[in-house]
C-alpha atoms as one frame of an Amber mdcrd trajectory, in Angstrom:
protein
   0.000   0.000   0.000   1.421   3.392  -0.962   1.548   6.223   1.549  -1.019
   8.190  -0.469  -3.494   5.307  -0.180  -2.740   4.938   3.519  -3.182   8.693
   4.021  -6.593   8.613   2.305  -7.606   5.762   4.592  -6.395   7.431   7.802
  -7.136  11.110   7.068 -10.406  10.927   9.059  -8.397   9.685  12.051  -6.180
  12.775  11.845  -9.211  15.091  11.797 -10.798  13.117  14.627  -7.676  13.585
  16.733  -7.633  17.319  16.010 -11.227  17.552  17.218 -10.565  15.344  20.232
  -7.616  17.510  21.276  -9.705  20.676  20.733  -7.404  22.183  18.131  -8.857
  25.636  17.508  -5.933  27.362  15.808  -3.207  26.413  13.374  -5.306  23.700
  11.722  -2.846  23.355   8.833   0.058  22.913  11.230  -1.714  20.134  13.130
  -2.883  18.493   9.913   0.720  18.443   8.709   1.862  17.053  12.059  -0.741
  14.289  11.688   0.551  13.482   8.207   4.132  13.329   9.427   3.140  11.117
  12.359   1.256   8.779   9.999   4.315   8.582   7.757   6.572   7.817  10.737
   4.121   5.159  11.906   4.143   3.628   8.408   7.933   3.499   8.456   8.264
   1.951  11.941   5.315  -0.444  11.898   6.038  -4.170  11.997   3.144  -6.508
  11.216   4.251  -8.955  13.890   3.311  -6.379  16.546  -0.404  -6.297  15.694
  -2.708  -4.076  13.650  -1.626  -0.810  12.089  -4.636   1.355  13.056  -4.021
   1.474  16.844  -0.314   1.944  16.197  -1.000   4.884  13.868  -3.541   6.345
  16.311  -0.910   6.534  19.057   1.686   8.042  16.725  -0.748  10.704  15.504
  -1.894  11.503  19.036   1.670  11.664  20.331   2.826  13.916  17.505  -0.009
  16.365  18.034   0.477  16.406  21.812   4.195  17.101  21.349   3.341  19.981
  19.024   0.866  21.338  21.587   3.509  21.227  24.322   5.993  23.090  22.138
   3.433  25.739  21.228   2.366  26.169  24.855   5.980  26.703  25.915   6.382
  29.360  23.256   3.160  31.078  24.314   4.290  31.133  27.944   7.484  32.950
  26.963   5.737  35.607  24.926   4.119  38.634  26.459   0.966  39.880  24.822
   0.600  43.570  24.224  -2.870  45.074  23.946  -2.774  45.544  20.139  -1.538
  41.978  19.695  -4.320  40.724  21.967  -7.027  42.230  19.783  -5.371  40.949
  16.632  -5.332  37.426  18.090  -9.043  37.690  18.859  -9.696  38.784  15.273
  -7.735  35.755  14.018  -9.949  33.445  16.068 -13.029  35.091  14.572 -11.572
  34.670  11.075 -10.947  30.978  11.816 -14.541  30.571  12.946 -15.818  32.335
   9.809 -13.683  30.075   7.625 -15.044  27.033   9.451 -18.615  28.248   8.934
 -17.961  28.906   5.236 -16.571  25.393   4.811 -19.523  23.756   6.586 -22.314
  25.861   5.027 -22.774  23.727   1.872 -23.415  20.652   4.020 -26.167  22.402
   5.981 -28.121  23.540   2.926 -30.320  20.465   2.617 -31.188  20.203   6.311
 -34.419  21.231   8.019 -34.447  24.120  10.502 -34.138  21.793  13.513 -31.445
  19.698  11.854 -29.502  22.898  11.152 -29.690  23.804  14.851 -28.199  20.436
  15.731 -25.593  20.716  12.930 -24.280  24.190  13.814 -24.295  23.671  17.561
 -22.485  20.348  17.186 -19.843  21.245  14.628 -19.217  24.940  15.296 -20.152
  25.444  18.948 -18.948  21.960  19.986 -22.065  21.468  22.128 -23.366  18.169
  23.440 -26.896  16.964  22.747 -27.980  17.793  26.292 -26.634  21.345  25.938
 -28.483  21.849  22.660 -31.698  20.567  24.251 -31.284  22.939  27.175 -30.564
  25.923  24.939 -33.653  25.329  22.775 -35.798  24.138  25.683 -36.646  20.785
  24.131 -36.086  17.218  25.250 -32.858  15.345  24.642 -34.770  12.818  22.552
 -35.995  15.643  20.286 -32.405  16.708  19.603 -31.464  13.066  18.999 -34.205
  12.919  16.346 -32.821  16.094  14.746 -29.402  14.461  14.724 -30.668  11.191
  13.261 -32.489  12.962  10.436 -29.550  15.278   9.818 -27.040  12.451   9.646
 -29.273  10.569   7.194 -29.554  13.630   4.947 -25.819  14.275   5.115 -25.113
  10.677   4.127 -27.546  10.886   1.228 -25.650  13.876  -0.078 -28.880  15.939
  -0.071
């Protein structure tokens, strides 16, 4: 299997890890780190040691955590001046707008309730119980929104 084929197969795992680690900035940097970790895992993997997927998962997770530690150390050393602070907040807003622009085509075919579930889940990172509380509906109602939304997303609208 070529690395390109392996990357296509494991790309969702890289994005899953980014979401699991709550990566909110530098998406490209973490995506690249995930690619590098997958490549390193491909190089070091020996079939006698078991399956590749768990091995790759740990490599990807470890690579991203190492990158986070390095970035946190750098952030601790830097002092933030007031103008820089506001610029950083604008960058976060731009990231959120980019995320919304990328997700918007997927939400087009959803009903109003399914869109509520979609946006709160993928942009606001809210749990089903939090969505239910915000819209003052039952958890089962939000689960129905989710079920219908997932079906429509899978159908490709």
